[in-house]
Structure formats: C-alpha cells, structure tokens
C-alpha cells in the first residue's frame, strides 16, 4: 500500500517536511559520498557579499548552481558544493564607516585608527546573518554552509598571495602611473568593470561644454587663438599641452575682429557662414610644435620637459568639439601621450578630490565646485569662445554612488594588453550559454579592456604582497614578492598569523641585494583579484588538498548574471590565462559558463526596498514554496540572458500549473492502486498490449532523451518546456483515456495492472527527470512510490531505444488533433460530450489505425469514428452529424447524465471509491440499469419522485 495522498496539497508544508527529512537523514552528504572520488564535477560558487539579505537576484544565481549540481550527481559524478562569502573591499568598509559615523577616508586614520577599523570590519563580516541559510535552504539548494570559504580567512588570502606571485613572476604585474576611474569619497581607484556591471552606476547630468581660447605665441602682431573644447573646466587649471591630429585639415577664420584656428570639419560651431571668413587652410602638422599662452602657469617646469606646446595625437577627431584637445594628466590617452613626448605632468587634486591648497585662486575647492569658478575667471579674461550646457552620462562609484573622475595614480596593474591574444584564443574553448555572449559581450569587453588596476588605497583587504627596498629611504629599489606565508616567515623571521593591515605592515624583511630594510607597499588588493582566484583559493591551493590542478581546473561549470561578464567571469579568465597551470592549453575561466539575465522590479526599475517594487521573497517562499520559484525562474527568459520583471502571478502559476497537474495524476494513481491492492511487486513484464501504454512509454523515453540533451547543453528553459508538455499530455490524454481501466467495477484486471505498471514506471522516471528542477516535489512522490531513501541518491534515467515508436507518436499527435477538432465542432453546435454520437467522420492526411481510432472515439464519445478521405489538415468531414438528432443516442446520454449526478452526490457524501450506495430516482433508461449500477457502484436502484443517493444501509 502507498501512503494516501492529500488531494488538497500544500506544497510549502511538504517542502518543510522534506527539509527536515534531508537534515535528519544527511541526504545531501550521502549524495556526495555515494559518488566516486575519481569522478569529480568541479564547480565554483561566485559568493555573495556578506552585506545585506538575499533578494531575487541572489536567489536566481543559486538556482542553476543547485540544479546542475543535482543533475551531475545523478549522472554519477562527485559534486563538491561549497558555499563562499565575499567580505573584503569597499562594501564592508562603507558599512563600517556608517557604523562609526565617519564620512571620509581620512577619518579612518586620524579619528578611528587603522587597527580599530580593521577590527570592526572583521567583526562585521563575522556577523553574517543566519537568514541567508534559511533562504538558500528554502529554494532547495544543497550547499555546504558549515565549511564555507571566506575571502578574509588566512588560507584563502594565502592562495591569493600565491596567485599574485605567479602573475608577478611571469611579468604580468607592474607598478606604474596610469589613469583610472577614481572615487574621491572612497579615495581609491575603481575598476572600469565595477562601474560597467550595472546601469545604475551611471547618471545623466548637465555639465558645461566649453570652447576655450588659447593664444598662440607668434611673431604676428595680430593675435590668433586656437579653439579647444572640453567638458572638464576643473582640469583646465593644469593644461600643459594641446593636441591636434596631424592628418586633419585645419582653418584660420576671422570673426568678431579675432582670429581662430579649428578643424575645418568642425566649423559649424562658428554659426552661420556669413558671420566668419576663412583666411587660411592647412594640415594639422603645421600646428605641431607651436607654443601657446597657458591659462594658468603656477607650476614649475623641469628642464627638458615640454610645456604649453601643441603636440600630435592620432586620437584627436573632428566628431565633436573643435578638433583640438586639451591635454592634462587626468585623461587616459592624455597621460599616455604626455609620457611618450615628455610633456610636463601636473596633478592638482588631493585624494578627496579637493584642489590642493597651493593652487592660486582655486585652492581648497572641491573639483566640481571649481568648474564654475574656473569658467567665470576665464570668461572675465576673454578666454572663452562659447559656453553651453551638455547632458551626458557620468560614472558613479558602485558602492557609495559618488560621481567618479579619471585620475592618474601610481598603482599596481595586470598587463591585460599582453594577455589579450591568449585570452581571446582560449575563449574559443569555453562553452558559453547563451552562445551569443562568447563572441558578443564577453569578447567585446575583453578587446576593449584596459590594463587592470588591482591595487586599492584602502585598508580592509588582502595586502599587495610586495616588499620594497625604497630608494627614497636610501635603499636599492629591489622587491621581494613572497608566494606563501612560509616564504614570508623565513624572510622576515616573524610568525605570520594574519595578513591584514596594520599587522602585515609591521612585517619587514632584509633586502638580499643591499642588506637594508624592505617594507611592504601600503596598498591592498582589489577584491576582484580574490574573486578571480576563487577556483584555487577556495581549496587553499597549492598548500592543501589536490596537488594536480587538472583535477579541478578549469571548473566544469560556473554561473552568474550578465553584469559578471565584465567582472567575475572576466577576472577569472585573466587569472586563468596568466597562470598557465595546464600544459594542454585549457587555461580558461571554466569549461561551461551560464549567463543569467537580470530580474527587475515589477515597475521595470532595479529592485529596491525603497521603491517597494517586488514581492518579499521570504513571504513568497512561505506562500508558494521553493519548487515554484525554481520552475518560474529556470523556465523564464532570464535563463537565456534576458532581463525580466518579477511577477508574483507568474510565480503562483507554477503551483496551479505543472505542479498541481502532476500531483493530481500522482493522487489518481495512488488512490486506485491502493483500491485495487496493486504494488510494484505486481508489476507486469513484457511488451505492453494497450496502445496507450505503448505510446506513453515511447513518449517517456523520448522525454529522457530531450531532457538529457537540454541539460547537457545547460538549457533549463528547454528542459522545463519538455517536462511541462509531457506532464500535460500524460494527464490530459493518457490518464484521462485510461480512467475506465481502473476501479472495482473493471473486469479486465490484467489491463488494469498493465496501467498501474506503466503509470508507476512513468511517474518514478518523470520525478527523476524533475529532481534537479523541483527537488522537493520529486522527493515526496518518489519516496512514496518506491520506499527508497531519496530520489537524489538514484541514477539518472537511461533511454530504452526499443520503446521509442516515432510512427505511433506521430499518429497519437494526430489523434489529439482529430479529437480537438471534433470537440470544437460539438461545442459550436452545443452537443454535450456526454451525448454519444452514433457516427463521426473525419478527414486528414492519413487514416488512423484501429487502436488509435478507438482511443479518439472514446475521447469524443462516438460509437463509430469513420475516415472520410484524404485532406491536408485534420477536420470533421460532415457537419450534419452534429446537427442531426437521429445521430445522437439520447438514452445513453441520459444514462451518462444520471451517472454524473450520482458521482456528484457520492462526492458530497464523502464515500470511498469502493463504497456502494443506494439510489432513488424518478426514471432512467431501463436497458442501462446494470451499466448505471456498475459504473456508479449502486447496489439498489429504485424509482422515487425525488433524486436521492444514500450510503448502503444508511
């Protein structure tokens, strides 16, 4: 006997019971231990920040990680599933700043002290909310929380140190002055990809778009101004050069009693042609080397440096502005050309974006506040040609949302330009899903990537593991870069128990070259180098565990949302390419990369508690359950890398849809199997005789093929489409057409048992296929049907090719279409399905076989289904068959109506499926007396003025 099934199912209650069962019986760990150690399926979790609570986006990222972990476990692989916490960097520092009530980086050192600040950061990350575990469990994810890796733990940080050392020794890390995005509030550089991750990291503002006048130094008595356009007045204070494109045509014009030089293609900025006169035209080469009068010249120029001179620049275009570019150290291309041509470099902002106090007129101003002051000063001096407003997008800090600017900083970089060819080549080995990301967003972001700034002028993070014998302190400039704690201990003579500031800054080593003291450089590493090292650091490689990286590198699978294409996926690929740990060329971020889209709030904006634009995930999980969320998201376009709006209705519909359909089918089977005392021990062997059994087994094996192919291709949407279609047809066609094969009144017990055997096999196989998708529902059904410990400890179903009958599949699909056409015709002519039709004629491409025609005839309630000849589409051939009352068996229709009414009353009375009743009724077709009694389980059928159904002997 099977455990009875409650038809009024409460899925969240079932899930709570399953969670308890899994914990009490250690099913998760058994799923790992039951698979061979020499058959691993490596997967790396992109860990969440410890800040905040889970939302739909973070839950989404967990779902495919669990789904494919379960799938490959069932396929016989040992899947190590370790949770991780990301806890270094600005997110935590910003939170701690808020707790301490400080608003600027300088306060960390001057008011709080680095040691206390680090202690508070450590305390913060160690107070991770237990809420995370509740959410992760209730979406059905199996993951090891107890042994979770943490980026701030010593073993993880040591592996990051090792990664840095490998890259440094291979020549991929250098220190230099380069321009990066810079946050004046956080007082640190920010990586381009950190900003590019989300659209919310940009804001449209209105800035001044100004055309400046620079007077050329000439022997001509008449002044000539070269016009240069810019949107950053604040760095006009330090403009030691102007750049022109030598290949562009330039003109000198006369307007307003002055002479101006600009690119010929940009003359539209001068206004109507009648307002100016062109007096000369020449190539940009003629301007190169000419001197101009600086707007501000407070800074000294060293001997041999170029200053206040026009230089060549092939990056100068005539697409906007004047074809003349102001050059300052605060532009990436500017700094590059300044270094190449030995142009004086002047930096006038401090680490908080304030203009340094020694700058005349503007010292002490915040750089943005200086914009208006600079332009006002230059306007009063007659050095502005035109001043306009320009709306444009500006980048914001991904953590504090302060407006960023480009700033030159002496920092540590990964030489991405050197690595790009190998990165592009090895990307060809990666299986991206969806595939368009491979040569689309990922390749494009890789091709356009600047060198990666991996150092931060902050505090809470892994240290840049470089000790320098500083020349400024009388040293030789030699560097010591340890690749392990042991190496550092041997060099310093100190025991190392923590790599965080300020303790690590007190560790010194003796320079092997000159014997002087080498000190650690002050920067910490960008937390993204920790994220990119996760494949190795989560295992404390190469210091513990596997010695051969081929056993886990590259990972078999990683998954995250589209923003990580430019971030986590990218840095993993940089590091994998740089380390070159494999000699077979498989130095890639992962063998398979799944990219999810973004879940937006119900109003199309980013989900925000302030907007209240998304349903509370905890409330929804409690209300509808984790399986429904899995079905909703894993079957949505978000798994094709597209963005979706969160929808409670779509979430709820999963319960009303496939889950309930399957549950009702399962309930039907268990109820009648128990009634007929059938158990799996009674299963029939051999080839099925009933065409419905043959068909559903063919469909089932095709389903196994299709689902396996979809999951092998990391296509969860197609997987769910296949499962939903099968379960729908299984319920609405196979089960409905088999109802008359079961029950106490059925005489053909052999056929009845064949139905139970087939349905039991189908249900147990389907829930195995569903197990990775809906782990709770599958577990509940499978354990009851098999009495086995867990569906998640079973093997993935294998295909029985001998069961697949493509011809029958096609014919049954045609049968469904024929039935649909006939039922539509009944409806249009208001002929109820309960009314038997003596004959119905259909047409179509081919005639249905006798067995299949019988199935259709039973479905549409006709005594005779006739083939009326060939046609392109399935259709009813004779409309008069539905309008001619003589084609209707009225007495049989009355009999069916009576049976229906009795069944309704039985339901009201709460009778069991095998309980007899007594019925009193005014009249019925006498010839159907026995049929009524048989089908409705009526013991006594008598005439009465009223319709009455009572329990036997009541």
Short mmCIF file of N, CA and C in Angstrom, two decimals, residues 81-196:
data_model
loop_
_atom_site.label_atom_id
_atom_site.label_comp_id
_atom_site.label_asym_id
_atom_site.label_seq_id
_atom_site.Cartn_x
_atom_site.Cartn_y
_atom_site.Cartn_z
N UNK A 81 30.18 20.90 -3.31
CA UNK A 81 29.37 22.13 -3.36
C UNK A 81 29.61 22.95 -2.10
N UNK A 82 30.55 23.87 -2.21
CA UNK A 82 30.97 24.66 -1.06
C UNK A 82 30.45 26.09 -1.19
N UNK A 83 29.80 26.56 -0.13
CA UNK A 83 29.35 27.96 -0.09
C UNK A 83 30.56 28.86 0.14
N UNK A 84 30.45 30.11 -0.27
CA UNK A 84 31.53 31.07 -0.03
C UNK A 84 30.99 32.43 0.36
N UNK A 85 31.81 33.19 1.07
CA UNK A 85 31.46 34.55 1.46
C UNK A 85 32.52 35.51 0.95
N UNK A 86 32.07 36.57 0.30
CA UNK A 86 32.96 37.62 -0.19
C UNK A 86 32.89 38.75 0.84
N UNK A 87 34.00 39.06 1.50
CA UNK A 87 33.90 40.01 2.61
C UNK A 87 34.95 41.08 2.67
N UNK A 88 35.78 41.23 1.63
CA UNK A 88 36.77 42.29 1.61
C UNK A 88 36.30 43.46 0.74
N UNK A 89 36.92 44.59 0.92
CA UNK A 89 36.70 45.69 0.00
C UNK A 89 35.73 46.74 0.47
N UNK A 90 35.38 47.61 -0.47
CA UNK A 90 34.56 48.79 -0.17
C UNK A 90 33.18 48.49 0.42
N UNK A 91 32.48 47.42 -0.03
CA UNK A 91 31.15 47.19 0.54
C UNK A 91 31.17 47.12 2.06
N UNK A 92 32.15 46.39 2.60
CA UNK A 92 32.25 46.25 4.05
C UNK A 92 32.78 47.54 4.68
N UNK A 93 33.79 48.14 4.06
CA UNK A 93 34.34 49.38 4.60
C UNK A 93 33.27 50.46 4.69
N UNK A 94 32.45 50.58 3.67
CA UNK A 94 31.38 51.59 3.69
C UNK A 94 30.40 51.33 4.82
N UNK A 95 30.06 50.05 5.06
CA UNK A 95 29.14 49.71 6.14
C UNK A 95 29.74 50.09 7.50
N UNK A 96 31.02 49.78 7.68
CA UNK A 96 31.68 50.07 8.95
C UNK A 96 31.84 51.58 9.14
N UNK A 97 32.13 52.29 8.06
CA UNK A 97 32.18 53.76 8.15
C UNK A 97 30.86 54.30 8.67
N UNK A 98 29.76 53.75 8.16
CA UNK A 98 28.44 54.18 8.62
C UNK A 98 28.24 53.89 10.09
N UNK A 99 28.67 52.70 10.54
CA UNK A 99 28.53 52.34 11.95
C UNK A 99 29.36 53.26 12.84
N UNK A 100 30.51 53.69 12.34
CA UNK A 100 31.40 54.54 13.13
C UNK A 100 31.07 56.02 12.99
N UNK A 101 30.15 56.33 12.09
CA UNK A 101 29.75 57.72 11.90
C UNK A 101 30.80 58.59 11.24
N UNK A 102 31.64 57.99 10.39
CA UNK A 102 32.64 58.77 9.68
C UNK A 102 32.26 58.87 8.20
N UNK A 103 32.66 59.97 7.59
CA UNK A 103 32.21 60.25 6.23
C UNK A 103 33.36 60.41 5.24
N UNK A 104 34.58 60.26 5.70
CA UNK A 104 35.71 60.43 4.78
C UNK A 104 36.81 59.43 5.14
N UNK A 105 37.57 59.05 4.14
CA UNK A 105 38.63 58.08 4.33
C UNK A 105 39.66 58.56 5.35
N UNK A 106 39.96 59.86 5.32
CA UNK A 106 40.99 60.40 6.20
C UNK A 106 40.67 60.16 7.68
N UNK A 107 39.34 60.11 7.99
CA UNK A 107 38.94 59.89 9.38
C UNK A 107 39.34 58.51 9.89
N UNK A 108 39.47 57.55 8.98
CA UNK A 108 39.84 56.20 9.40
C UNK A 108 41.19 56.22 10.11
N UNK A 109 42.14 56.96 9.56
CA UNK A 109 43.46 57.02 10.17
C UNK A 109 43.53 58.05 11.29
N UNK A 110 42.87 59.22 11.08
CA UNK A 110 43.04 60.33 12.02
C UNK A 110 42.14 60.23 13.25
N UNK A 111 40.92 59.66 13.10
CA UNK A 111 39.98 59.64 14.21
C UNK A 111 39.79 58.24 14.81
N UNK A 112 39.78 57.23 13.96
CA UNK A 112 39.48 55.87 14.42
C UNK A 112 40.76 55.07 14.66
N UNK A 113 41.66 55.14 13.73
CA UNK A 113 42.86 54.31 13.77
C UNK A 113 42.66 53.07 12.94
N UNK A 114 43.69 52.70 12.17
CA UNK A 114 43.56 51.57 11.24
C UNK A 114 43.28 50.28 11.99
N UNK A 115 43.95 50.08 13.13
CA UNK A 115 43.78 48.82 13.85
C UNK A 115 42.34 48.63 14.30
N UNK A 116 41.77 49.67 14.87
CA UNK A 116 40.38 49.58 15.33
C UNK A 116 39.43 49.39 14.15
N UNK A 117 39.71 50.08 13.05
CA UNK A 117 38.86 49.98 11.87
C UNK A 117 38.87 48.56 11.32
N UNK A 118 40.04 47.95 11.25
CA UNK A 118 40.14 46.57 10.77
C UNK A 118 39.41 45.62 11.71
N UNK A 119 39.54 45.86 13.02
CA UNK A 119 38.82 45.02 13.99
C UNK A 119 37.32 45.10 13.77
N UNK A 120 36.82 46.31 13.50
CA UNK A 120 35.38 46.48 13.26
C UNK A 120 34.96 45.82 11.96
N UNK A 121 35.80 45.87 10.94
CA UNK A 121 35.49 45.19 9.67
C UNK A 121 35.41 43.68 9.90
N UNK A 122 36.37 43.15 10.65
CA UNK A 122 36.38 41.72 10.93
C UNK A 122 35.14 41.32 11.72
N UNK A 123 34.79 42.13 12.70
CA UNK A 123 33.59 41.85 13.49
C UNK A 123 32.35 41.86 12.60
N UNK A 124 32.31 42.83 11.68
CA UNK A 124 31.14 42.94 10.80
C UNK A 124 30.98 41.70 9.93
N UNK A 125 32.05 41.25 9.29
CA UNK A 125 31.92 40.11 8.37
C UNK A 125 31.66 38.81 9.11
N UNK A 126 32.03 38.76 10.38
CA UNK A 126 31.77 37.54 11.14
C UNK A 126 30.37 37.49 11.73
N UNK A 127 29.59 38.55 11.49
CA UNK A 127 28.21 38.58 11.97
C UNK A 127 27.22 38.32 10.82
N UNK A 128 27.61 37.45 9.90
CA UNK A 128 26.75 37.15 8.75
C UNK A 128 25.40 36.63 9.23
N UNK A 129 24.35 37.17 8.66
CA UNK A 129 23.00 36.79 9.10
C UNK A 129 22.68 35.34 8.78
N UNK A 130 22.04 34.67 9.76
CA UNK A 130 21.57 33.30 9.54
C UNK A 130 20.44 33.24 8.53
N UNK A 131 19.89 34.43 8.22
CA UNK A 131 18.79 34.49 7.25
C UNK A 131 19.21 33.88 5.92
N UNK A 132 20.47 34.06 5.53
CA UNK A 132 20.94 33.53 4.25
C UNK A 132 20.68 32.03 4.17
N UNK A 133 20.98 31.33 5.24
CA UNK A 133 20.83 29.88 5.22
C UNK A 133 19.36 29.50 5.06
N UNK A 134 18.47 30.27 5.71
CA UNK A 134 17.03 29.98 5.57
C UNK A 134 16.60 30.11 4.11
N UNK A 135 16.98 31.19 3.46
CA UNK A 135 16.59 31.40 2.07
C UNK A 135 17.15 30.31 1.16
N UNK A 136 18.43 30.02 1.33
CA UNK A 136 19.09 29.05 0.45
C UNK A 136 18.47 27.67 0.63
N UNK A 137 18.18 27.30 1.86
CA UNK A 137 17.53 26.00 2.10
C UNK A 137 16.15 25.96 1.47
N UNK A 138 15.40 27.03 1.59
CA UNK A 138 14.00 27.03 1.13
C UNK A 138 13.84 27.17 -0.38
N UNK A 139 14.93 27.47 -1.08
CA UNK A 139 14.86 27.36 -2.55
C UNK A 139 15.38 25.99 -2.99
N UNK A 140 15.67 25.13 -2.01
CA UNK A 140 16.07 23.76 -2.32
C UNK A 140 17.51 23.60 -2.69
N UNK A 141 18.34 24.58 -2.35
CA UNK A 141 19.75 24.45 -2.74
C UNK A 141 20.52 23.66 -1.70
N UNK A 142 21.25 22.67 -2.18
CA UNK A 142 22.16 21.90 -1.34
C UNK A 142 23.54 22.53 -1.46
N UNK A 143 24.07 22.97 -0.33
CA UNK A 143 25.40 23.57 -0.34
C UNK A 143 25.96 23.48 1.08
N UNK A 144 27.26 23.36 1.17
CA UNK A 144 27.94 23.21 2.46
C UNK A 144 28.18 24.58 3.07
N UNK A 145 27.31 24.96 4.02
CA UNK A 145 27.48 26.23 4.73
C UNK A 145 28.52 26.11 5.84
N UNK A 146 28.54 24.95 6.48
CA UNK A 146 29.39 24.76 7.66
C UNK A 146 30.85 25.01 7.34
N UNK A 147 31.31 24.56 6.19
CA UNK A 147 32.72 24.71 5.81
C UNK A 147 32.93 25.79 4.76
N UNK A 148 32.02 26.77 4.75
CA UNK A 148 32.09 27.83 3.74
C UNK A 148 33.45 28.52 3.75
N UNK A 149 33.96 28.80 2.55
CA UNK A 149 35.22 29.56 2.49
C UNK A 149 34.91 31.04 2.63
N UNK A 150 35.85 31.78 3.18
CA UNK A 150 35.68 33.21 3.40
C UNK A 150 36.92 33.92 2.87
N UNK A 151 36.71 34.95 2.09
CA UNK A 151 37.84 35.61 1.45
C UNK A 151 38.75 36.30 2.45
N UNK A 152 38.28 36.50 3.68
CA UNK A 152 39.11 37.16 4.69
C UNK A 152 39.83 36.17 5.61
N UNK A 153 39.65 34.88 5.37
CA UNK A 153 40.35 33.89 6.16
C UNK A 153 41.79 33.72 5.65
N UNK A 154 42.68 33.36 6.56
CA UNK A 154 44.10 33.26 6.23
C UNK A 154 44.41 32.29 5.09
N UNK A 155 43.82 31.07 5.07
CA UNK A 155 44.13 30.16 3.95
C UNK A 155 43.75 30.75 2.59
N UNK A 156 42.57 31.38 2.54
CA UNK A 156 42.13 31.97 1.26
C UNK A 156 43.10 33.07 0.84
N UNK A 157 43.47 33.93 1.78
CA UNK A 157 44.36 35.05 1.47
C UNK A 157 45.74 34.56 1.05
N UNK A 158 46.18 33.43 1.62
CA UNK A 158 47.48 32.89 1.22
C UNK A 158 47.46 32.42 -0.23
N UNK A 159 46.36 31.79 -0.65
CA UNK A 159 46.26 31.37 -2.05
C UNK A 159 46.24 32.58 -2.98
N UNK A 160 45.61 33.66 -2.55
CA UNK A 160 45.60 34.89 -3.35
C UNK A 160 47.02 35.44 -3.47
N UNK A 161 47.77 35.37 -2.38
CA UNK A 161 49.18 35.78 -2.39
C UNK A 161 49.95 34.95 -3.42
N UNK A 162 49.67 33.65 -3.44
CA UNK A 162 50.32 32.76 -4.40
C UNK A 162 49.97 33.12 -5.83
N UNK A 163 48.70 33.43 -6.08
CA UNK A 163 48.26 33.84 -7.42
C UNK A 163 49.00 35.10 -7.86
N UNK A 164 49.08 36.08 -6.96
CA UNK A 164 49.80 37.33 -7.28
C UNK A 164 51.25 37.02 -7.65
N UNK A 165 51.89 36.17 -6.85
CA UNK A 165 53.29 35.82 -7.08
C UNK A 165 53.50 35.18 -8.45
N UNK A 166 52.59 34.25 -8.82
CA UNK A 166 52.72 33.59 -10.13
C UNK A 166 52.62 34.61 -11.26
N UNK A 167 51.67 35.51 -11.15
CA UNK A 167 51.47 36.52 -12.20
C UNK A 167 52.64 37.50 -12.24
N UNK A 168 53.13 37.86 -11.06
CA UNK A 168 54.25 38.81 -11.00
C UNK A 168 55.50 38.19 -11.61
N UNK A 169 55.79 36.94 -11.26
CA UNK A 169 56.99 36.29 -11.78
C UNK A 169 56.93 36.09 -13.29
N UNK A 170 55.74 35.96 -13.83
CA UNK A 170 55.59 35.77 -15.27
C UNK A 170 55.58 37.10 -16.03
N UNK A 171 55.71 38.20 -15.29
CA UNK A 171 55.80 39.51 -15.93
C UNK A 171 54.46 40.13 -16.27
N UNK A 172 53.39 39.68 -15.64
CA UNK A 172 52.07 40.22 -15.95
C UNK A 172 51.60 41.29 -14.97
N UNK A 173 52.40 41.58 -13.94
CA UNK A 173 52.02 42.62 -12.98
C UNK A 173 53.11 43.68 -12.97
N UNK A 174 52.71 44.93 -13.03
CA UNK A 174 53.67 46.04 -12.98
C UNK A 174 53.09 47.17 -12.15
N UNK A 175 53.98 48.04 -11.69
CA UNK A 175 53.56 49.25 -10.99
C UNK A 175 53.86 50.45 -11.87
N UNK A 176 52.87 51.35 -12.00
CA UNK A 176 53.08 52.49 -12.85
C UNK A 176 52.02 53.54 -12.68
N UNK A 177 52.29 54.71 -13.24
CA UNK A 177 51.34 55.82 -13.21
C UNK A 177 50.40 55.68 -14.40
N UNK A 178 49.15 55.40 -14.09
CA UNK A 178 48.14 55.26 -15.13
C UNK A 178 46.86 55.93 -14.68
N UNK A 179 46.03 56.24 -15.65
CA UNK A 179 44.75 56.88 -15.34
C UNK A 179 43.68 55.82 -15.15
N UNK A 180 42.95 55.92 -14.05
CA UNK A 180 41.83 55.02 -13.76
C UNK A 180 40.66 55.84 -13.25
N UNK A 181 39.49 55.23 -13.29
CA UNK A 181 38.35 55.86 -12.62
C UNK A 181 38.67 55.96 -11.14
N UNK A 182 38.28 57.08 -10.54
CA UNK A 182 38.67 57.33 -9.16
C UNK A 182 37.48 57.86 -8.37
N UNK A 183 37.32 57.33 -7.14
CA UNK A 183 36.23 57.79 -6.27
C UNK A 183 36.82 58.71 -5.20
N UNK A 184 36.45 60.00 -5.20
CA UNK A 184 37.00 60.91 -4.20
C UNK A 184 36.47 60.68 -2.79
N UNK A 185 35.29 60.05 -2.68
CA UNK A 185 34.78 59.75 -1.35
C UNK A 185 35.52 58.56 -0.74
N UNK A 186 35.64 57.49 -1.52
CA UNK A 186 36.35 56.30 -1.04
C UNK A 186 37.87 56.48 -1.14
N UNK A 187 38.29 57.52 -1.88
CA UNK A 187 39.71 57.85 -2.04
C UNK A 187 40.50 56.66 -2.56
N UNK A 188 39.99 56.06 -3.63
CA UNK A 188 40.68 54.92 -4.22
C UNK A 188 40.28 54.77 -5.68
N UNK A 189 41.16 54.20 -6.50
CA UNK A 189 40.76 53.88 -7.88
C UNK A 189 39.65 52.84 -7.89
N UNK A 190 38.86 52.85 -8.95
CA UNK A 190 37.76 51.90 -9.16
C UNK A 190 37.96 51.29 -10.54
N UNK A 191 37.79 49.99 -10.66
CA UNK A 191 37.94 49.34 -11.97
C UNK A 191 36.80 49.70 -12.90
N UNK A 192 37.11 49.82 -14.17
CA UNK A 192 36.08 50.12 -15.17
C UNK A 192 34.94 49.13 -15.11
N UNK A 193 35.27 47.84 -14.94
CA UNK A 193 34.22 46.82 -14.99
C UNK A 193 33.32 46.85 -13.77
N UNK A 194 33.82 47.40 -12.65
CA UNK A 194 32.96 47.53 -11.47
C UNK A 194 31.81 48.49 -11.77
N UNK A 195 32.13 49.53 -12.54
CA UNK A 195 31.11 50.51 -12.91
C UNK A 195 30.21 49.96 -14.00
N UNK A 196 30.80 49.22 -14.95
CA UNK A 196 30.05 48.73 -16.10
C UNK A 196 29.09 47.60 -15.75
#
